Amino acid sequence: MDLESSPFYHLLDTNHATSCAEAKHIREFLRLPEQELRDIDEEIARLHTRKEKLSSYIHKHRQLLSPIRRFPPEMIAELFTYCLPSTYPPTRDPSEAPLLLTLVCKQWREIALCTPYLWSALHIYIPYSRVQDKGFMEIRKNRIKQWLERSGNLPLSLSLTHRKSDWEWTRQGSDNQELLISSLMECFIEYSSRWKDLTLNAPDTVFQLIGAVPPEKLRALQRLSINVPYSYYHPTPSREFEESLFAFLNRLPRLTSLHLRKHSLLPFQSGSQQWSKLTELSLLPSLDRYGRDDDPLLFNDVMRLLSQTPDLRVCKLMIKVDVTAIEHRVTLPLLHDLTFVFCTHGEPSLTLAQSLTAPSLANLTISTLTKYGHVDGTFSRGLLLKLFKESTFIQSLHIGIITAIALPLYDLFHLVPRLKSLTISYETDRDQTQKLIRMLSGSPAVVDKSSPEPESSLPLFPELQTLKLLDVGSDNCLTPSDLLNLIRSRQEYSSLYSSQNSDPDSRKCHALRTLEVYFTGWCDRKDVTPEIMEAFERLREEGMDICIAYSEWREEPEPEPEWNDDLPWEGLYDWEGLSEWEINRSSRMIKTKPENAEMVYI
């Protein structure tokens, strides 16, 4: 159908107004084309319907060829176990395993429900606003029982959270409320003989019910984590709770992992047999929504406690170092993971840094709390120097030390050449940051390939795969381009030394796999070009985990408006003799004035 053959071709794309006769002629002329268009639409709809039927027919038959249908149920059940959350116990969220697996198809539902391991862990939450709702509590109790019954006879990992509101702390709970809580806890305690990992984030009233469990039903419990929530009116648990907690710990013969968020209440009794069994110990602060946290443990108490834990593998402590601290000699030969959160008053003696020996240390975190002031740089440096020298296995290092002056630590880094992960979470000055980037980048272009000792040309931490700079100030002049160059430099080293050194025992240089940088200041838009963004996106597509964040964009200041004495509204009004209110009212009537741009005019 050609437009040129139309009798109205000469009128097309013009402003011609048709007459009544021409309009009638055009309608008659379009009758056949419009009918043809309707026929085509009907044919398209028919073909579309036919296409959908054919696609459905083919898809349903191709499903019979799916390889997953040939998997035996045992293999599918094993695969299901890898779908569970890795960092927290499963919840009742239907968008996550195991509940999600029951919603795919009938076969998967049957397999999931018959796989006890999928139901051997659960996080239980009891909201304070619903604790007096009998119907809600009964449903929650039945769901817990139904979930745990599917676990067979496997050991259980359970997490229980129940918080009181402030008004509940100020009055006695009703008999009905206590009865409902007790009823639900009875269901929880029914499985106490299979508790292996127990996390409690609940007030002492709930813990008292747990503490009443007979010792013979707690023989399987190996890991215990307790956090007693704060209240504005009850900032610390009662003395009775403190005593019952210590008694409860002594009734756990197989306990090897203890995590307390209310450590200041723990009675550190010398000679307790319980400490000698621990392989994991975490005594960190419990910060509430009012900004209050626990008083830290004194240095002397910490050292006495650690002297009773010779088999400790994981240790996380907040420590107060003051003038009363004295030197100790504690050796933990199996310690693998160490976290020290320091808060100091005064300048601790350098000899205190020599108190701990950990020859097998692999993961080290040293940080401070800002509310307690700065840490003396000499003490921090001495502690790191001792730990670095005594352990040749350190692979992960997290430094968050805040000092009164810049802390020169980079000259110690050569003592941990096997480091695979580095995190720095304190604000460094410009020179320190740039020096670190240069040390990590090296200069692969000038490496002498004929050198008999190629390791001498390697950059700092040649095995580093994870780098996190979590508090970079805006004055560091570190741009996305600098970070991109760092990544590319490490990639060049990795390619160079992997092809040059065929000996599997020789040191290699690895490319970065994870890079996280958080700036406390703004980002200049001119530093983020499309080419740089595309380069980072390609790296992500290749499998690298990259996160670079700024607090905000840098906004260019608006230029001062030029003075203009030739404005179009000048001379319209005679301002002399008018009051200030009248001048403002008259001025606001002029819509085109720049200062009135945000006003609404009716």
XYZ file of C-alpha atoms in Angstrom:
602
model
C 0.000 0.000 0.000
C 1.718 3.107 -1.299
C 0.958 6.584 0.028
C 1.680 8.092 -3.372
C -1.263 6.192 -4.859
C -3.665 7.862 -2.435
C -5.976 10.478 -3.985
C -5.237 12.624 -0.939
C -1.454 12.349 -1.214
C -1.095 16.033 -2.059
C -2.875 16.961 1.191
C -0.823 14.767 3.536
C 1.531 16.510 5.974
C -0.213 19.823 5.418
C -2.529 22.001 7.477
C -5.385 21.562 5.002
C -8.847 21.628 6.644
C -11.085 19.095 4.913
C -14.541 20.007 3.730
C -17.591 17.907 4.579
C -17.462 16.204 1.192
C -13.743 15.451 1.538
C -14.250 14.044 5.046
C -16.989 11.702 3.780
C -14.754 10.621 0.909
C -11.831 9.922 3.277
C -14.008 7.767 5.577
C -15.189 5.707 2.611
C -11.638 5.448 1.320
C -10.335 4.112 4.704
C -13.036 1.456 5.124
C -11.099 -1.287 3.309
C -7.670 -0.542 4.906
C -9.251 -0.491 8.365
C -10.919 -3.844 7.727
C -7.597 -5.269 6.548
C -5.937 -3.985 9.726
C -8.583 -5.705 11.877
C -8.026 -8.943 9.970
C -4.286 -8.706 10.576
C -4.812 -8.075 14.321
C -7.063 -11.129 14.537
C -4.471 -13.225 12.710
C -1.735 -12.004 15.047
C -3.873 -12.860 18.086
C -4.588 -16.317 16.647
C -0.906 -16.949 15.965
C 0.040 -15.654 19.423
C -2.426 -18.066 21.046
C -1.092 -20.910 18.932
C 2.479 -19.966 19.871
C 1.661 -20.033 23.599
C 0.045 -23.463 23.289
C 3.042 -24.830 21.380
C 5.484 -23.326 23.894
C 3.569 -24.830 26.796
C 3.382 -28.204 25.024
C 7.136 -28.231 24.376
C 8.040 -26.933 27.859
C 6.025 -29.575 29.688
C 7.636 -32.353 27.659
C 11.136 -30.895 28.053
C 10.640 -30.949 31.824
C 10.771 -34.735 31.562
C 14.362 -34.386 30.289
C 15.528 -32.234 33.252
C 18.653 -33.754 34.894
C 17.340 -32.927 38.379
C 14.593 -35.527 37.863
C 17.258 -38.217 37.704
C 18.764 -37.195 41.045
C 17.909 -39.638 43.829
C 16.064 -38.093 46.811
C 19.113 -38.632 49.019
C 21.250 -36.436 46.769
C 18.587 -33.733 46.603
C 18.334 -33.785 50.397
C 22.102 -33.326 50.644
C 21.956 -30.365 48.263
C 19.177 -28.840 50.346
C 21.478 -28.610 53.367
C 23.709 -26.174 51.458
C 20.749 -23.824 50.981
C 20.498 -23.015 54.696
C 21.766 -19.630 55.963
C 25.435 -19.827 56.865
C 25.731 -16.949 59.356
C 22.522 -17.271 61.379
C 19.953 -19.952 62.241
C 16.982 -20.440 59.896
C 13.890 -18.338 60.527
C 10.204 -18.686 59.704
C 10.718 -16.495 56.621
C 9.124 -18.323 53.635
C 11.599 -16.655 51.261
C 14.523 -18.571 52.794
C 15.387 -22.220 53.300
C 14.068 -24.480 54.632
C 10.515 -23.135 54.202
C 11.276 -21.937 50.674
C 12.192 -25.483 49.636
C 8.738 -26.721 50.621
C 7.061 -24.295 48.191
C 8.738 -25.387 44.936
C 6.937 -28.623 44.127
C 5.336 -31.622 45.815
C 8.451 -33.793 45.539
C 10.752 -31.158 46.999
C 8.304 -30.510 49.799
C 8.254 -34.194 50.726
C 12.041 -34.421 50.599
C 12.498 -31.250 52.665
C 10.017 -32.317 55.340
C 11.769 -35.693 55.617
C 15.287 -34.233 55.952
C 15.886 -33.765 59.708
C 18.999 -31.614 59.298
C 16.969 -28.825 57.662
C 14.918 -28.473 60.842
C 17.684 -28.867 63.435
C 18.144 -25.093 63.849
C 15.636 -22.295 64.436
C 15.470 -18.666 65.498
C 12.453 -17.944 67.723
C 11.159 -14.430 68.269
C 8.523 -13.453 70.852
C 7.440 -9.799 70.404
C 6.602 -8.054 73.672
C 3.479 -6.533 72.103
C 1.938 -9.978 71.528
C 3.002 -11.772 74.677
C -0.470 -11.423 76.257
C -2.237 -12.582 73.088
C -3.261 -16.125 73.975
C -4.117 -17.070 70.396
C -0.826 -15.747 69.044
C 1.255 -17.465 71.717
C -0.536 -20.785 71.146
C 0.103 -20.617 67.393
C 3.767 -19.726 67.947
C 4.125 -22.621 70.376
C 2.562 -25.129 67.970
C 4.734 -23.936 65.074
C 7.879 -24.340 67.174
C 6.853 -27.845 68.169
C 6.003 -28.774 64.577
C 9.356 -27.467 63.328
C 11.467 -29.236 65.941
C 9.610 -32.538 65.603
C 10.885 -32.747 62.021
C 14.490 -32.692 63.293
C 14.346 -36.299 64.458
C 17.015 -36.956 67.084
C 19.640 -34.533 65.778
C 21.362 -31.986 68.050
C 19.614 -28.604 67.991
C 20.891 -25.064 67.443
C 18.297 -22.640 68.814
C 18.070 -18.887 69.177
C 15.440 -17.227 71.385
C 14.755 -13.478 71.467
C 12.196 -11.815 73.719
C 12.478 -8.194 74.808
C 10.409 -6.232 77.264
C 9.256 -2.710 76.602
C 10.143 -0.008 79.125
C 6.650 0.048 80.588
C 6.806 -3.696 81.187
C 9.964 -3.261 83.253
C 8.193 -0.837 85.588
C 5.428 -3.179 86.652
C 4.894 -6.784 87.516
C 3.731 -8.966 84.659
C 0.193 -10.254 84.875
C -0.453 -13.846 85.864
C -1.828 -14.501 82.381
C 1.335 -13.157 80.763
C 3.603 -15.248 82.958
C 1.468 -18.305 82.248
C 1.670 -17.835 78.477
C 5.443 -17.341 78.572
C 5.846 -20.408 80.770
C 3.697 -22.475 78.418
C 5.778 -21.534 75.391
C 9.033 -22.082 77.271
C 7.858 -25.548 78.289
C 7.702 -26.411 74.599
C 11.172 -24.941 74.149
C 12.599 -26.783 77.151
C 11.024 -30.072 76.054
C 13.945 -30.473 73.643
C 16.669 -29.430 76.118
C 18.332 -32.851 76.023
C 19.262 -32.137 72.379
C 20.422 -28.531 72.793
C 23.870 -28.205 71.250
C 23.969 -24.480 70.488
C 21.778 -22.089 72.493
C 21.476 -18.313 72.045
C 19.354 -16.343 74.522
C 18.477 -12.686 74.037
C 15.818 -12.356 76.693
C 15.181 -10.852 80.156
C 16.155 -12.709 83.296
C 12.592 -14.015 83.767
C 13.041 -16.192 80.680
C 16.521 -17.212 81.749
C 15.198 -18.368 85.119
C 13.002 -20.887 83.312
C 16.029 -22.093 81.339
C 18.113 -22.232 84.493
C 15.623 -24.594 86.132
C 16.336 -27.352 83.601
C 17.860 -30.411 85.339
C 21.614 -30.854 84.704
C 21.141 -34.300 83.157
C 19.193 -32.703 80.296
C 22.000 -30.273 79.462
C 24.752 -32.744 78.695
C 24.675 -32.025 74.939
C 25.024 -28.227 75.235
C 28.389 -27.122 73.825
C 27.864 -23.490 72.838
C 26.032 -20.847 74.888
C 25.420 -17.201 74.000
C 23.564 -14.924 76.442
C 22.563 -11.295 76.080
C 20.397 -9.685 78.744
C 18.595 -6.687 77.191
C 18.856 -3.304 78.823
C 15.967 -1.284 80.116
C 16.062 2.413 80.836
C 14.829 1.724 84.366
C 16.758 -1.532 84.840
C 20.200 -0.979 83.280
C 21.696 -4.063 84.959
C 20.309 -7.508 85.807
C 19.708 -8.454 89.382
C 22.215 -10.058 91.712
C 20.062 -13.182 91.671
C 20.515 -13.416 87.917
C 24.286 -13.110 88.286
C 24.390 -15.957 90.781
C 22.038 -18.175 88.782
C 24.100 -17.581 85.632
C 27.299 -18.759 87.263
C 25.515 -21.767 88.745
C 24.042 -22.573 85.338
C 27.463 -22.475 83.675
C 28.840 -24.949 86.179
C 26.065 -27.403 85.255
C 27.174 -27.657 81.617
C 29.788 -30.423 81.490
C 30.410 -30.198 77.722
C 30.376 -26.413 77.340
C 33.314 -25.310 75.181
C 32.045 -22.054 73.659
C 30.780 -19.151 75.796
C 29.598 -15.779 74.471
C 28.300 -13.183 76.939
C 27.107 -9.686 76.125
C 26.822 -8.787 79.809
C 30.297 -9.691 80.907
C 30.680 -7.121 83.676
C 28.313 -9.167 85.841
C 30.205 -12.403 85.430
C 31.838 -13.411 88.728
C 35.416 -14.260 87.780
C 36.090 -16.789 90.478
C 39.605 -18.105 90.466
C 39.975 -21.849 90.160
C 36.678 -22.522 88.388
C 36.860 -25.772 86.451
C 34.540 -24.396 83.782
C 37.091 -22.026 82.228
C 39.651 -24.744 81.538
C 37.260 -26.481 79.111
C 36.584 -23.465 76.925
C 37.857 -23.267 73.369
C 35.851 -20.121 72.494
C 35.282 -17.127 74.763
C 33.602 -13.839 73.830
C 32.986 -11.108 76.418
C 32.014 -8.031 74.430
C 29.893 -5.023 75.409
C 26.124 -4.993 75.182
C 25.099 -1.630 73.736
C 21.456 -0.644 74.122
C 19.370 1.889 72.246
C 20.060 4.473 74.956
C 23.768 4.480 74.078
C 24.903 2.773 77.289
C 27.225 -0.185 77.362
C 28.940 -2.351 79.937
C 31.937 -1.297 81.922
C 34.937 -3.056 80.374
C 36.854 -5.779 82.141
C 39.988 -4.732 83.941
C 43.271 -5.847 82.431
C 44.228 -7.842 85.524
C 40.905 -9.746 85.527
C 41.311 -10.594 81.848
C 44.801 -11.976 82.310
C 43.761 -14.064 85.311
C 40.853 -15.441 83.311
C 42.992 -16.263 80.270
C 45.489 -18.053 82.487
C 42.682 -20.541 83.255
C 41.868 -21.223 79.572
C 44.868 -23.075 78.108
C 42.848 -24.640 75.268
C 41.352 -21.395 73.988
C 41.118 -21.130 70.178
C 38.873 -18.045 69.822
C 38.960 -15.063 72.188
C 37.049 -11.754 71.926
C 37.331 -9.329 74.840
C 36.862 -5.671 75.721
C 39.580 -4.593 78.133
C 40.171 -1.560 80.298
C 43.858 -0.803 80.811
C 44.452 1.619 83.678
C 47.203 2.488 86.122
C 46.335 -0.502 88.344
C 47.276 -3.001 85.622
C 50.326 -5.137 86.298
C 52.369 -7.340 84.014
C 51.291 -10.962 83.553
C 52.688 -13.918 81.648
C 49.987 -15.877 79.832
C 50.585 -18.317 76.979
C 47.751 -19.618 74.801
C 49.418 -22.120 72.454
C 46.255 -22.965 70.487
C 44.790 -19.467 70.136
C 43.776 -18.942 66.512
C 41.414 -15.942 66.547
C 41.972 -12.946 68.858
C 39.913 -9.745 69.222
C 40.894 -7.061 71.732
C 38.747 -3.920 72.130
C 40.770 -1.551 74.308
C 39.752 1.403 76.401
C 42.412 3.108 78.454
C 42.721 5.803 81.070
C 46.199 7.228 81.258
C 49.239 5.758 79.558
C 49.667 2.013 80.234
C 53.153 0.668 80.653
C 54.803 -0.839 77.592
C 55.593 -3.958 79.618
C 51.867 -4.785 79.712
C 52.013 -5.398 75.967
C 54.312 -8.342 76.684
C 51.740 -10.170 78.837
C 50.200 -12.433 76.165
C 51.919 -15.024 73.993
C 49.974 -16.616 71.117
C 52.292 -18.510 68.733
C 49.468 -20.010 66.614
C 47.574 -16.779 66.011
C 45.976 -16.513 62.541
C 43.258 -13.834 62.860
C 43.910 -10.653 64.842
C 41.612 -7.691 65.553
C 42.810 -4.748 67.643
C 40.457 -1.789 68.090
C 39.387 0.874 70.562
C 36.261 2.578 71.856
C 36.205 6.314 71.232
C 34.099 7.080 74.328
C 37.010 6.067 76.561
C 39.512 8.306 74.841
C 42.632 7.536 72.877
C 44.961 4.587 73.262
C 48.622 5.258 73.841
C 50.430 4.606 70.555
C 53.474 3.095 72.232
C 51.396 0.429 73.981
C 49.486 -0.474 70.804
C 52.642 -0.674 68.730
C 54.366 -2.797 71.354
C 51.449 -5.242 71.493
C 51.314 -5.625 67.711
C 55.077 -6.004 67.488
C 55.076 -8.858 70.003
C 52.167 -10.714 68.400
C 53.599 -10.265 64.888
C 57.014 -11.567 65.883
C 55.764 -14.625 67.760
C 53.253 -15.867 65.184
C 54.171 -16.661 61.592
C 50.618 -17.773 60.742
C 48.737 -14.450 60.842
C 46.509 -14.310 57.766
C 43.818 -11.804 58.776
C 44.469 -8.429 60.407
C 41.922 -5.794 61.479
C 43.277 -2.587 63.005
C 40.880 -0.024 64.464
C 43.176 1.779 66.886
C 42.467 5.430 67.621
C 45.471 7.256 69.012
C 46.157 10.807 70.058
C 48.815 11.057 67.337
C 49.278 9.252 64.029
C 50.332 5.684 64.740
C 53.137 4.471 62.432
C 52.264 0.825 61.950
C 53.149 0.188 58.333
C 56.791 -0.500 59.129
C 55.572 -3.535 61.120
C 53.719 -5.077 58.209
C 56.786 -6.886 56.877
C 56.486 -9.150 59.943
C 53.233 -10.669 58.613
C 54.108 -11.536 54.988
C 51.426 -14.223 54.673
C 48.531 -11.853 55.271
C 45.465 -12.613 53.153
C 42.991 -10.089 54.608
C 43.653 -6.533 55.830
C 41.049 -4.219 57.387
C 41.857 -0.717 58.629
C 38.934 0.987 60.365
C 40.499 4.124 61.785
C 41.010 7.402 59.960
C 44.553 7.709 58.679
C 46.214 10.847 57.417
C 46.977 11.497 53.774
C 50.621 10.387 53.907
C 49.824 7.076 55.623
C 47.078 6.197 53.172
C 49.130 7.037 50.109
C 52.102 5.138 51.495
C 49.967 2.052 52.080
C 48.549 2.158 48.545
C 52.065 2.485 47.105
C 53.316 -0.440 49.186
C 50.391 -2.607 48.111
C 50.675 -1.605 44.461
C 54.404 -2.029 43.958
C 55.791 -1.509 40.460
C 55.293 -4.616 38.312
C 56.652 -2.824 35.256
C 60.166 -2.652 36.756
C 60.339 -6.216 38.068
C 63.510 -7.943 36.910
C 62.296 -11.254 35.520
C 65.837 -12.607 35.491
C 66.322 -11.982 39.183
C 67.166 -15.201 41.067
C 65.022 -13.975 43.971
C 61.812 -12.662 42.431
C 60.184 -12.461 45.859
C 62.345 -9.436 46.620
C 60.345 -7.497 44.041
C 56.927 -8.502 45.349
C 54.593 -5.814 46.716
C 53.514 -5.668 50.339
C 51.377 -8.680 51.348
C 51.739 -10.632 48.077
C 49.069 -13.124 49.172
C 46.544 -10.408 50.056
C 43.080 -11.073 48.604
C 40.832 -8.894 50.800
C 41.413 -5.203 51.499
C 39.010 -3.021 53.514
C 39.607 0.650 54.332
C 36.586 1.619 56.399
C 37.256 5.195 57.519
C 39.092 7.130 54.824
C 38.936 10.882 55.386
C 37.960 13.274 52.626
C 41.397 14.929 52.740
C 43.232 11.739 51.757
C 43.128 12.551 48.029
C 42.473 8.883 47.311
C 40.407 8.677 44.135
C 38.575 5.800 42.418
C 41.318 5.940 39.790
C 43.938 5.192 42.472
C 41.949 2.170 43.622
C 41.545 0.940 40.063
C 45.295 1.230 39.520
C 45.870 -0.762 42.714
C 43.639 -3.581 41.457
C 45.317 -3.647 38.053
C 48.796 -3.588 39.561
C 48.024 -6.608 41.741
C 46.582 -8.385 38.710
C 49.800 -7.752 36.780
C 51.867 -9.134 39.646
C 49.611 -12.175 39.875
C 49.953 -12.896 36.169
C 53.703 -12.299 36.195
C 54.619 -14.505 39.137
C 52.156 -17.297 38.426
C 53.851 -17.840 35.048
C 57.372 -17.255 36.370
C 57.275 -19.563 39.422
C 56.284 -23.140 38.668
C 57.365 -24.380 42.101
C 54.157 -25.012 44.117
C 56.010 -24.178 47.345
C 57.203 -20.787 46.149
C 55.408 -17.639 47.203
C 52.838 -16.301 44.791
C 51.311 -12.904 44.305
C 47.524 -12.931 44.322
C 45.102 -10.527 42.729
C 42.591 -8.811 44.994
C 39.216 -10.530 45.245
C 37.497 -8.132 47.661
C 37.908 -4.365 47.942
C 35.804 -2.233 50.301
C 36.547 1.452 50.818
C 34.317 3.818 52.802
C 35.072 7.546 52.655
C 33.813 9.850 55.388
C 33.746 12.807 53.007
C 32.408 13.739 49.604
C 33.196 12.428 46.152
C 34.080 14.773 43.334
C 32.010 14.008 40.258
C 34.939 14.653 37.948
C 36.800 11.732 39.581
C 34.086 9.256 38.562
C 34.272 9.091 34.792
C 32.216 6.653 32.683
C 35.442 4.818 31.799
C 36.240 4.202 35.473
C 32.698 3.040 36.209
C 32.834 0.625 33.258
C 36.187 -0.728 34.448
C 34.819 -1.456 37.938
C 31.730 -3.070 36.419
C 33.889 -5.379 34.296
C 35.826 -6.411 37.394
C 32.566 -7.242 39.166
C 31.446 -9.321 36.196
C 34.746 -11.212 36.431
C 33.887 -12.154 40.017
C 35.539 -9.451 42.119
C 33.616 -8.044 45.095
C 33.952 -4.240 45.039
C 32.249 -1.660 47.257
C 33.396 1.970 47.233
C 31.195 4.436 49.106
C 31.263 8.175 49.873
C 29.089 10.124 52.265
C 27.875 12.452 49.517
C 28.654 14.079 46.205
C 30.701 17.224 46.223
C 28.447 20.076 45.206
C 30.070 22.968 43.397
C 29.225 26.329 44.989
C 26.769 28.344 42.986
C 28.335 31.417 41.364
C 27.315 34.795 42.697
C 24.726 36.404 40.403
C 26.000 39.317 38.400
C 24.664 42.740 39.322
C 22.069 43.882 36.824
C 20.636 47.381 37.021
C 18.546 46.934 33.862
C 15.763 44.719 35.255
C 12.422 44.691 33.419
C 10.325 45.424 36.511
C 12.354 48.427 37.665
C 10.308 51.634 37.746
C 6.944 49.884 38.036
C 6.551 50.831 41.686
C 7.376 53.897 43.645
C 9.019 52.450 46.816
C 9.375 55.798 48.549
C 6.873 56.333 51.309
C 5.876 52.651 51.495
C 6.230 50.564 54.633
C 8.505 47.462 54.678
C 5.443 45.165 54.643
C 4.043 46.996 51.604
C 7.398 46.776 49.809
C 7.631 43.013 50.454
C 4.027 42.476 49.390
C 4.534 44.421 46.182
C 7.832 42.681 45.480
C 6.311 39.200 45.911
C 3.677 39.975 43.306
C 6.401 39.866 40.609
C 6.493 36.133 39.741
C 9.609 36.335 37.596
C 11.883 37.562 40.381
C 14.460 34.844 41.261
C 13.793 35.007 45.011
C 10.153 34.137 44.351
C 10.830 30.960 42.394
C 9.667 28.699 45.258
C 6.422 30.566 45.863
C 3.000 29.307 44.764
C 0.910 31.723 42.763
C -2.845 31.378 42.411
